[in-house]
């Protein structure tokens, strides 16, 4: 998402022009970078109940995470919910992305693109509320199950399945848009060549289309994974009080328990795990990609 | 390449694409529908339709003040991020200087740092500052505004930089050569040319600020909650047509803002 900036337009140099960027840059340094550094420093402090924290240089907060099975379970739950959600997004998102890039007519396409993009910015609280209406005891799905006679009394809320369902629906648009734009950039003549040389559609899909858009698939998967690792509203509202995931736990430690050192350590563990897995998956994907395209 | 006859695979693929789209959109459609139900407890099918949940939502102090605060924050954050972001975009789009790439990365950083981590850091930073100087920011309007501006900056810089790069530099060059001062050239030539980008930046900044939950979570104070936090608090105990009405209003407002952004530059180009 960040990426490198596009090359600047050649223009007469005005001395001091870079200073135009100073106020914005200073703002980000002051209110993002500096607080992050402070939080990193605090994660090595000692927590004293009732007295907030004592200045120290200890690894105790990180050690606590390593020794307490509860917090490892929290990370484990977060990891597998994120992994399953991401996998479903890859599988379910691809047909939509392909449909948008290749099959949708010129009139239908902008409307469908809008329908994919709009939910992205509807807010996680509202989207969770919408899934609560779908999944709850008197919800749409329970009613459907009762009417069709599948099950009399279903309540899907407060289960890991419900969290994954809601998470997938929140993340899918990210996946669809990323893969769609990578398909848009891939030359469709290659697919047509493969098809006209007699390859059946499934073979074209596996041997040509998927390798061509695999950078998009990887980028989309990474985006979905990162977002679900850090999800807050969905686990809290759909997962309920018994479902513990990382972001809500960070919030509880810092804002409710006021255990800043440990909360800070948790926040950095979350960021580090996410970053390591993201980088690793990129490395693996690139190696495969090279093998794939020869 | 058109196929002669529809294959079973082709039919399945289309059906699955539409099923996935429905899966994404259906919950939002359903919650808007529920907002008009007459029955006070959500149940399907409805016994009738009414508009009273919208009145009830507006009558609720939490939702009304949350909504007003979120609107104010959104507008203020969009304005400040424009003030900070447009000059930065000009530097990035028009000038090559050492550290240009680093500054761009830094300006995009609020997008990359997870909301809950950034929010926690800001909260800790505010309290440390308060401890050192006695000036309170956490739980204040200023504290929230800083956080929301931070969220809006990357989007503003990205959109305005893209708009600037589409302006032909030689036109500005011509204006300057004909005697316009850099300021006049900016106001009379560049500004009109990048107006669609600015509109999109303002709309998107507003929406991003309006829907923020994670960053605000740490920074709201008693009697000062944003709409998203009010929704979140309400949902922990209730799920009724009143909250559906709040959701419906939010969906309508954001939908309109995004349609405006879409008319200006094309929404899918932004995200």
Coordinates of C-alpha atoms in Angstrom, one line a residue:
Chain A
X1 CA 0.0 0.0 0.0
X2 CA 2.7 2.4 0.9
X3 CA 5.1 1.7 -2.0
X4 CA 7.6 4.0 -3.5
X5 CA 6.5 7.4 -4.7
X6 CA 6.1 7.9 -8.5
X7 CA 9.0 9.8 -10.0
X8 CA 8.7 13.6 -9.6
X9 CA 8.0 15.7 -12.6
X10 CA 11.1 17.5 -13.9
X11 CA 10.8 21.1 -12.9
X12 CA 12.9 24.1 -12.1
X13 CA 14.3 23.7 -8.7
X14 CA 12.9 26.1 -6.1
X15 CA 15.3 26.3 -3.2
X16 CA 13.6 25.2 0.0
X17 CA 10.8 23.4 -1.8
X18 CA 11.3 20.3 0.3
X19 CA 10.3 22.3 3.3
X20 CA 6.8 22.2 2.0
X21 CA 6.7 18.6 3.2
X22 CA 8.0 19.6 6.7
X23 CA 4.7 20.3 8.5
X24 CA 3.1 17.0 7.5
X25 CA 6.2 15.0 8.1
X26 CA 6.6 16.6 11.5
X27 CA 3.0 15.8 12.4
X28 CA 3.5 12.1 11.6
X29 CA 6.9 12.0 13.5
X30 CA 5.4 13.7 16.5
X31 CA 2.2 11.7 16.7
X32 CA 3.0 8.3 15.3
X33 CA 6.8 7.7 15.4
X34 CA 7.5 9.2 18.8
X35 CA 4.6 7.6 20.6
X36 CA 5.6 4.2 19.1
X37 CA 9.2 4.7 20.3
X38 CA 7.9 5.6 23.8
X39 CA 5.6 2.6 23.8
X40 CA 8.6 0.3 22.8
X41 CA 10.6 1.8 25.7
X42 CA 7.7 1.2 28.1
X43 CA 7.4 -2.4 27.1
X44 CA 10.7 -3.0 29.0
X45 CA 9.4 -1.3 32.1
X46 CA 8.2 -3.2 35.2
X47 CA 4.5 -3.2 36.0
X48 CA 3.7 -2.7 39.7
X49 CA 0.0 -3.1 40.4
X50 CA -1.5 0.1 41.9
X51 CA 1.6 2.1 40.9
X52 CA 1.3 1.8 37.1
X53 CA 4.9 1.1 36.3
X54 CA 8.5 1.5 37.3
X55 CA 11.4 2.6 35.1
X56 CA 13.4 -0.6 34.3
X57 CA 15.1 -2.4 31.5
X58 CA 13.6 -5.9 31.8
X59 CA 12.4 -8.5 29.3
X60 CA 9.8 -9.7 31.9
X61 CA 6.8 -8.6 29.8
X62 CA 8.0 -10.5 26.8
X63 CA 8.9 -13.5 29.0
X64 CA 5.4 -13.4 30.5
X65 CA 3.9 -13.8 27.1
X66 CA 6.2 -16.8 26.4
X67 CA 5.4 -18.5 29.7
X68 CA 1.7 -17.8 30.0
X69 CA -0.3 -20.4 27.9
X70 CA -3.4 -18.0 28.0
X71 CA -1.7 -15.4 25.9
X72 CA -0.2 -18.0 23.6
X73 CA -3.7 -19.3 23.1
X74 CA -4.8 -15.7 22.2
X75 CA -2.1 -15.4 19.6
X76 CA -2.9 -19.0 18.4
X77 CA -6.6 -18.2 18.0
X78 CA -5.7 -14.9 16.2
X79 CA -3.4 -16.7 13.8
X80 CA -5.7 -19.5 12.9
X81 CA -8.8 -17.3 12.5
X82 CA -6.7 -15.0 10.3
X83 CA -5.2 -17.9 8.3
X84 CA -8.6 -19.6 7.7
X85 CA -10.3 -16.2 6.8
X86 CA -7.5 -15.4 4.4
X87 CA -7.7 -18.8 2.7
X88 CA -11.4 -18.5 2.2
X89 CA -10.9 -15.0 0.8
X90 CA -8.5 -16.2 -1.8
X91 CA -10.8 -19.0 -3.0
X92 CA -14.0 -16.9 -2.8
X93 CA -12.5 -13.7 -4.1
X94 CA -10.9 -15.0 -7.2
X95 CA -14.1 -15.8 -9.2
X96 CA -15.5 -12.3 -8.5
X97 CA -12.2 -10.7 -9.5
X98 CA -12.0 -12.7 -12.7
X99 CA -15.6 -11.9 -13.5
X100 CA -15.0 -8.2 -13.0
X101 CA -11.8 -8.2 -15.0
X102 CA -12.9 -10.4 -17.9
X103 CA -16.7 -11.1 -18.1
X104 CA -18.6 -8.1 -16.8
X105 CA -20.0 -5.9 -19.6
X106 CA -19.0 -2.3 -19.9
X107 CA -22.3 -1.2 -18.3
X108 CA -22.4 -3.7 -15.5
X109 CA -18.8 -3.4 -14.5
X110 CA -18.7 0.1 -12.9
X111 CA -21.8 -0.7 -10.9
X112 CA -20.4 -4.0 -9.7
X113 CA -17.0 -2.3 -8.9
X114 CA -18.9 0.2 -6.8
X115 CA -20.8 -2.6 -5.1
X116 CA -17.5 -4.2 -4.1
X117 CA -15.8 -1.0 -3.0
X118 CA -18.6 0.6 -1.0
X119 CA -18.8 -1.9 1.8
X120 CA -15.0 -1.4 2.4
X121 CA -15.7 1.9 4.0
X122 CA -19.0 1.3 5.8
X123 CA -17.2 0.9 9.2
X124 CA -16.5 -2.2 11.1
X125 CA -19.0 -1.5 13.9
X126 CA -21.9 -1.2 11.4
X127 CA -20.7 -4.3 9.5
X128 CA -20.5 -6.3 12.6
X129 CA -24.0 -5.1 13.6
X130 CA -25.2 -6.3 10.2
X131 CA -23.7 -9.8 10.8
X132 CA -25.2 -9.9 14.3
X133 CA -28.6 -9.4 12.6
X134 CA -27.8 -12.2 10.2
X135 CA -26.4 -14.7 12.7
X136 CA -28.3 -14.0 16.0
X137 CA -30.9 -16.1 17.7
X138 CA -33.8 -14.3 15.9
X139 CA -31.6 -13.6 12.9
X140 CA -32.1 -14.2 9.2
X141 CA -30.2 -17.4 9.1
X142 CA -31.9 -18.9 12.1
X143 CA -35.3 -18.0 10.6
X144 CA -34.3 -19.6 7.3
X145 CA -33.1 -22.7 9.0
X146 CA -36.3 -23.0 11.0
X147 CA -38.6 -22.4 8.0
X148 CA -36.8 -24.9 5.8
X149 CA -36.7 -27.4 8.6
X150 CA -32.9 -27.7 8.7
X151 CA -32.7 -26.9 12.4
X152 CA -35.1 -25.6 14.9
X153 CA -33.0 -23.5 17.2
X154 CA -29.7 -22.2 15.9
X155 CA -27.6 -19.5 17.4
X156 CA -24.4 -19.0 15.5
X157 CA -23.3 -15.9 17.5
X158 CA -20.2 -16.2 19.8
X159 CA -18.6 -19.0 17.8
X160 CA -15.3 -19.0 16.0
X161 CA -17.3 -19.9 12.8
X162 CA -19.3 -16.7 13.2
X163 CA -16.2 -14.6 13.6
X164 CA -14.6 -16.2 10.4
X165 CA -17.8 -15.7 8.4
X166 CA -18.1 -12.0 9.4
X167 CA -14.3 -11.5 8.9
X168 CA -14.4 -13.0 5.4
X169 CA -17.2 -10.7 4.4
X170 CA -15.3 -7.7 5.7
X171 CA -12.1 -8.7 4.0
X172 CA -13.4 -10.0 0.6
X173 CA -13.6 -6.6 -1.1
X174 CA -9.9 -6.0 -0.4
X175 CA -9.1 -9.4 -2.0
X176 CA -11.4 -8.8 -5.0
X177 CA -10.1 -5.4 -5.8
X178 CA -6.4 -6.4 -5.5
X179 CA -6.8 -9.5 -7.7
X180 CA -9.0 -7.7 -10.2
X181 CA -6.5 -4.9 -10.7
X182 CA -3.7 -7.5 -11.2
X183 CA -5.8 -9.3 -13.8
X184 CA -6.6 -6.0 -15.5
X185 CA -2.8 -5.5 -15.9
X186 CA -2.2 -9.1 -17.2
X187 CA -2.3 -9.4 -21.0
X188 CA -5.4 -11.3 -21.8
X189 CA -4.0 -12.3 -25.2
X190 CA -1.9 -14.9 -23.4
X191 CA -5.1 -16.6 -22.1
X192 CA -6.7 -16.4 -25.6
X193 CA -3.6 -17.9 -27.1
X194 CA -3.7 -20.8 -24.7
X195 CA -7.4 -21.4 -25.4
X196 CA -7.1 -21.1 -29.1
X197 CA -4.2 -23.6 -29.0
X198 CA -6.7 -26.1 -27.6
X199 CA -6.2 -25.9 -23.8
X200 CA -9.5 -26.6 -21.9
X201 CA -10.7 -23.7 -19.6
X202 CA -9.6 -25.4 -16.4
X203 CA -6.1 -25.9 -17.9
X204 CA -5.9 -22.2 -19.0
X205 CA -7.0 -21.2 -15.5
X206 CA -4.4 -23.3 -13.7
X207 CA -1.5 -22.9 -16.1
X208 CA -2.0 -19.4 -17.4
X209 CA -4.4 -17.2 -15.4
X210 CA -3.4 -18.2 -11.9
X211 CA 0.4 -17.8 -12.5
X212 CA -0.3 -14.4 -14.2
X213 CA -2.2 -13.0 -11.3
X214 CA -0.3 -14.7 -8.5
X215 CA 1.4 -11.5 -7.4
X216 CA -2.1 -10.0 -7.0
X217 CA -3.3 -13.1 -5.1
X218 CA -0.3 -12.9 -2.8
X219 CA -0.7 -9.1 -2.2
X220 CA -4.4 -9.6 -1.5
X221 CA -3.8 -12.5 0.9
X222 CA -1.2 -10.5 2.8
X223 CA -3.5 -7.5 3.1
X224 CA -6.4 -9.8 4.3
X225 CA -4.1 -11.5 6.8
X226 CA -2.7 -8.3 8.3
X227 CA -6.2 -6.8 8.6
X228 CA -7.6 -9.9 10.3
X229 CA -4.6 -10.2 12.7
X230 CA -5.4 -6.6 13.9
X231 CA -9.2 -6.9 13.8
X232 CA -11.0 -5.5 16.8
X233 CA -14.8 -5.0 16.3
X234 CA -15.5 -8.4 14.7
X235 CA -13.9 -10.5 17.5
X236 CA -15.4 -8.4 20.2
X237 CA -19.0 -8.2 18.9
X238 CA -19.4 -11.5 17.0
X239 CA -16.9 -13.6 19.0
X240 CA -18.2 -12.5 22.4
X241 CA -16.5 -12.3 25.7
X242 CA -15.0 -15.8 25.6
X243 CA -13.3 -15.4 22.2
X244 CA -9.9 -13.8 22.8
X245 CA -8.0 -12.3 20.0
X246 CA -4.9 -10.1 20.0
X247 CA -6.2 -6.6 19.3
X248 CA -8.9 -6.6 21.9
X249 CA -6.4 -8.1 24.4
X250 CA -4.0 -5.2 23.7
X251 CA -6.9 -2.8 24.4
X252 CA -7.9 -4.5 27.6
X253 CA -4.3 -4.6 29.0
X254 CA -3.6 -0.9 28.2
X255 CA -6.9 0.8 28.8
X256 CA -8.7 -1.4 31.3
X257 CA -5.9 -3.2 33.3
X258 CA -3.7 -0.2 32.9
X259 CA -0.8 -2.6 32.5
X260 CA 1.1 -0.5 30.0
X261 CA 4.4 -2.5 29.9
X262 CA 2.7 -5.8 29.1
X263 CA 0.1 -4.2 26.8
X264 CA 2.9 -2.5 24.9
X265 CA 4.8 -5.8 24.7
X266 CA 1.7 -7.5 23.3
X267 CA 1.3 -4.8 20.7
X268 CA 4.9 -5.2 19.5
X269 CA 4.6 -9.0 19.5
X270 CA 1.5 -8.7 17.4
X271 CA 3.3 -6.4 14.9
X272 CA 6.4 -8.5 14.8
X273 CA 4.6 -11.8 14.2
X274 CA 2.5 -10.2 11.5
X275 CA 5.5 -8.6 9.9
X276 CA 7.6 -11.8 10.0
X277 CA 4.8 -13.9 8.4
X278 CA 4.2 -11.3 5.8
X279 CA 7.8 -11.1 4.8
X280 CA 8.2 -14.9 4.8
X281 CA 5.2 -15.4 2.6
X282 CA 6.5 -12.8 0.2
X283 CA 9.8 -14.6 0.0
X284 CA 8.2 -18.0 -0.5
X285 CA 5.8 -16.6 -3.1
X286 CA 8.6 -15.0 -5.0
X287 CA 10.5 -18.2 -5.1
X288 CA 7.5 -20.1 -6.4
X289 CA 6.7 -17.5 -8.9
X290 CA 10.2 -17.7 -10.4
X291 CA 9.8 -21.5 -10.6
X292 CA 6.4 -21.2 -12.1
X293 CA 7.2 -18.8 -14.8
X294 CA 10.6 -20.4 -15.4
Chain B
X1 CA -12.7 -15.0 -27.1
X2 CA -16.4 -16.0 -27.0
X3 CA -17.4 -19.5 -26.3
X4 CA -20.0 -21.0 -28.6
X5 CA -22.2 -22.7 -25.9
X6 CA -22.3 -22.1 -22.2
X7 CA -20.4 -24.8 -20.4
X8 CA -21.3 -26.1 -17.0
X9 CA -18.0 -24.7 -15.6
X10 CA -18.9 -21.2 -17.0
X11 CA -22.3 -21.3 -15.4
X12 CA -20.8 -22.4 -12.1
X13 CA -18.2 -19.7 -12.1
X14 CA -20.7 -16.9 -12.8
X15 CA -23.0 -18.2 -10.1
X16 CA -20.2 -18.4 -7.6
X17 CA -19.1 -14.8 -8.4
X18 CA -22.7 -13.5 -7.8
X19 CA -23.0 -15.6 -4.6
X20 CA -19.9 -14.1 -3.2
X21 CA -21.0 -10.6 -4.0
X22 CA -24.4 -11.3 -2.3
X23 CA -22.5 -12.6 0.7
X24 CA -20.7 -9.3 1.0
X25 CA -23.7 -7.1 0.4
X26 CA -26.6 -9.0 1.9
X27 CA -25.9 -8.2 5.6
X28 CA -25.8 -4.4 4.8
X29 CA -29.0 -4.6 2.8
X30 CA -30.7 -6.6 5.6
X31 CA -29.7 -4.1 8.4
X32 CA -31.1 -1.2 6.3
X33 CA -34.3 -3.3 5.8
X34 CA -34.5 -4.0 9.6
X35 CA -34.4 -0.3 10.4
X36 CA -37.9 0.1 9.0
X37 CA -39.4 -2.9 10.9
X38 CA -42.4 -2.2 13.1
X39 CA -41.7 -4.9 15.6
X40 CA -39.5 -3.7 18.5
X41 CA -37.6 -7.0 18.7
X42 CA -35.9 -8.0 15.5
X43 CA -37.7 -10.9 13.9
X44 CA -38.4 -12.0 10.4
X45 CA -40.6 -11.4 8.6
X46 CA -41.6 -7.9 9.9
X47 CA -45.1 -7.3 11.3
X48 CA -45.2 -3.9 9.5
X49 CA -43.1 -0.9 8.7
X50 CA -42.4 2.3 10.5
X51 CA -40.0 5.3 10.6
X52 CA -40.0 5.7 14.4
X53 CA -36.7 4.0 15.0
X54 CA -35.0 6.9 13.2
X55 CA -36.7 9.3 15.6
X56 CA -35.7 7.1 18.6
X57 CA -32.1 7.0 17.4
X58 CA -31.9 10.7 17.1
X59 CA -33.6 11.1 20.5
X60 CA -30.8 9.1 22.1
X61 CA -28.2 11.4 23.6
X62 CA -25.4 9.0 23.0
X63 CA -26.1 8.6 19.3
X64 CA -27.0 12.2 18.6
X65 CA -23.9 13.7 20.3
X66 CA -21.7 10.9 18.9
X67 CA -23.0 11.6 15.5
X68 CA -22.4 15.4 15.8
X69 CA -18.9 14.8 17.2
X70 CA -18.0 12.4 14.4
X71 CA -19.2 14.9 11.8
X72 CA -17.2 17.7 13.3
X73 CA -14.1 15.5 13.7
X74 CA -14.4 14.3 10.1
X75 CA -14.7 17.8 8.7
X76 CA -11.9 19.2 10.9
X77 CA -9.6 16.2 10.2
X78 CA -10.2 16.6 6.4
X79 CA -9.4 20.3 6.6
X80 CA -6.2 19.9 8.6
X81 CA -4.9 17.0 6.6
X82 CA -5.5 19.1 3.5
X83 CA -3.4 22.0 5.0
X84 CA -0.6 19.5 5.9
X85 CA -1.0 17.2 2.9
X86 CA -1.2 19.5 -0.1
X87 CA 2.2 21.2 0.5
X88 CA 3.7 17.8 1.1
X89 CA 2.2 16.5 -2.1
X90 CA 3.6 19.4 -4.0
X91 CA 7.1 18.7 -2.7
X92 CA 6.8 15.0 -3.5
X93 CA 5.2 15.4 -6.9
X94 CA 7.2 18.4 -8.2
X95 CA 10.6 18.2 -6.7
X96 CA 13.4 15.7 -6.4
X97 CA 15.3 16.1 -3.2
X98 CA 17.3 13.8 -0.9
X99 CA 15.0 11.9 1.4
X100 CA 12.0 12.3 -0.8
X101 CA 11.3 8.6 -0.7
X102 CA 11.7 8.4 3.0
X103 CA 9.3 11.3 3.6
X104 CA 6.8 9.7 1.3
X105 CA 7.1 6.4 3.3
X106 CA 6.7 8.3 6.5
X107 CA 3.6 10.1 5.3
X108 CA 2.1 6.7 4.4
X109 CA 3.0 5.1 7.7
X110 CA -0.3 5.8 9.5
X111 CA -1.8 3.4 6.9
X112 CA 0.6 0.6 7.8
X113 CA 0.6 0.8 11.6
X114 CA -2.4 -1.1 12.9
X115 CA -5.1 1.1 14.3
X116 CA -5.1 -0.5 17.7
X117 CA -1.3 -0.2 18.1
X118 CA -1.2 3.4 16.8
X119 CA -4.1 4.3 19.1
X120 CA -2.4 2.7 22.1
X121 CA 0.8 4.5 21.4
X122 CA -0.9 7.8 21.1
X123 CA -2.8 7.3 24.3
X124 CA 0.4 6.4 26.2
X125 CA 2.1 9.4 24.6
X126 CA -0.7 11.8 25.6
X127 CA -0.6 10.6 29.2
X128 CA 3.2 10.8 29.4
X129 CA 3.0 14.4 28.0
X130 CA 0.3 15.2 30.6
X131 CA 2.5 13.8 33.4
X132 CA 5.4 15.9 32.2
X133 CA 3.6 19.2 31.6
X134 CA 0.2 19.0 33.3
X135 CA -1.6 19.7 30.0
X136 CA -4.3 17.2 29.3
X137 CA -4.9 15.9 25.7
X138 CA -6.3 12.4 26.2
X139 CA -10.1 12.5 26.3
X140 CA -10.0 15.9 24.8
X141 CA -11.2 17.1 21.4
X142 CA -7.6 17.9 20.5
X143 CA -6.5 14.4 21.2
X144 CA -9.1 12.9 19.0
X145 CA -8.5 15.5 16.3
X146 CA -4.8 14.7 16.2
X147 CA -5.6 11.0 15.8
X148 CA -8.1 11.5 13.1
X149 CA -5.9 13.9 11.2
X150 CA -3.2 11.2 11.3
X151 CA -5.6 8.8 9.7
X152 CA -6.5 11.2 6.9
X153 CA -2.9 12.3 5.9
X154 CA -1.9 9.3 3.9
X155 CA -5.1 9.3 1.8
X156 CA -4.8 13.0 1.2
X157 CA -1.1 12.9 0.2
X158 CA -1.8 9.9 -2.1
X159 CA -4.7 11.4 -3.9
X160 CA -3.3 14.9 -4.2
X161 CA 0.1 13.6 -5.4
X162 CA -1.6 11.5 -8.0
X163 CA -3.7 14.5 -9.1
X164 CA -0.6 16.7 -9.3
X165 CA 1.3 14.2 -11.4
X166 CA -1.5 14.3 -14.0
X167 CA -1.2 18.0 -14.4
X168 CA 1.1 18.9 -17.3
X169 CA 4.1 20.7 -15.7
X170 CA 4.7 22.7 -18.8
X171 CA 1.4 24.6 -18.3
X172 CA 2.6 25.8 -14.9
X173 CA 6.0 26.6 -16.4
X174 CA 4.3 28.7 -19.1
X175 CA 2.3 30.6 -16.4
X176 CA 5.5 31.4 -14.5
X177 CA 7.4 32.4 -17.7
X178 CA 4.5 34.7 -18.5
X179 CA 5.2 36.5 -15.2
X180 CA 2.9 34.8 -12.7
X181 CA 4.4 34.4 -9.2
X182 CA 4.6 30.8 -8.0
X183 CA 1.6 31.6 -5.7
X184 CA -0.5 33.0 -8.5
X185 CA 0.5 30.1 -10.8
X186 CA -0.6 27.7 -8.0
X187 CA -3.9 29.4 -7.4
X188 CA -4.9 30.0 -11.0
X189 CA -3.4 27.0 -12.8
X190 CA -2.6 24.1 -10.5
X191 CA -5.5 24.4 -8.1
X192 CA -8.3 24.3 -10.7
X193 CA -6.5 21.3 -12.4
X194 CA -6.3 19.3 -9.2
X195 CA -9.8 20.1 -7.9
X196 CA -11.2 16.6 -8.5
X197 CA -8.3 15.1 -6.5
X198 CA -8.9 17.6 -3.7
X199 CA -12.6 16.7 -3.6
X200 CA -11.8 13.0 -3.5
X201 CA -9.2 13.6 -0.7
X202 CA -11.7 15.6 1.4
X203 CA -14.5 13.0 1.0
X204 CA -12.3 10.1 1.7
X205 CA -10.6 11.8 4.7
X206 CA -14.0 12.5 6.1
X207 CA -15.2 8.9 5.6
X208 CA -12.0 7.4 7.1
X209 CA -12.3 9.6 10.1
X210 CA -16.0 9.0 10.5
X211 CA -15.7 5.2 10.5
X212 CA -12.6 5.0 12.7
X213 CA -13.0 2.8 15.7
X214 CA -9.7 1.4 16.8
X215 CA -7.7 4.7 17.1
X216 CA -10.6 6.5 18.8
X217 CA -11.2 3.7 21.3
X218 CA -8.4 4.8 23.6
X219 CA -9.0 8.5 23.2
X220 CA -12.7 9.1 23.9
X221 CA -13.6 10.4 27.3
X222 CA -16.7 10.5 29.4
X223 CA -19.4 12.4 27.6
X224 CA -17.2 12.6 24.5
X225 CA -17.7 9.6 22.3
X226 CA -17.6 9.3 18.5
X227 CA -20.5 7.6 16.8
X228 CA -18.5 4.4 16.2
X229 CA -17.8 4.0 19.9
X230 CA -21.4 4.7 20.8
X231 CA -22.5 2.0 18.3
X232 CA -19.9 -0.4 19.8
X233 CA -21.1 0.3 23.4
X234 CA -24.7 -0.1 22.4
X235 CA -24.1 -3.4 20.6
X236 CA -22.5 -5.0 23.6
X237 CA -25.9 -5.1 25.3
X238 CA -28.6 -4.5 22.6
X239 CA -29.5 -5.5 19.1
X240 CA -32.7 -3.8 18.0
X241 CA -34.2 -1.7 15.2
X242 CA -32.8 1.5 16.8
X243 CA -29.2 0.4 16.1
X244 CA -30.3 -0.7 12.7
X245 CA -31.6 2.8 12.0
X246 CA -28.3 4.3 13.1
X247 CA -26.5 1.9 10.8
X248 CA -28.9 2.7 8.0
X249 CA -28.1 6.5 8.4
X250 CA -24.4 5.8 8.5
X251 CA -24.6 3.7 5.3
X252 CA -26.5 6.4 3.6
X253 CA -24.1 9.2 4.6
X254 CA -21.0 7.3 3.7
X255 CA -22.5 6.0 0.5
X256 CA -23.2 9.6 -0.6
X257 CA -19.7 10.8 0.3
X258 CA -18.1 7.9 -1.6
X259 CA -20.4 8.5 -4.6
X260 CA -19.1 12.1 -4.6
X261 CA -15.5 10.9 -4.4
X262 CA -16.3 8.5 -7.2
X263 CA -17.7 11.2 -9.5
X264 CA -14.5 13.2 -8.9
X265 CA -11.9 10.6 -9.6
X266 CA -13.3 7.1 -9.7
X267 CA -13.5 5.3 -6.4
X268 CA -11.7 2.1 -7.3
X269 CA -8.7 4.1 -8.4
X270 CA -8.5 5.5 -4.9
X271 CA -8.5 2.3 -2.9

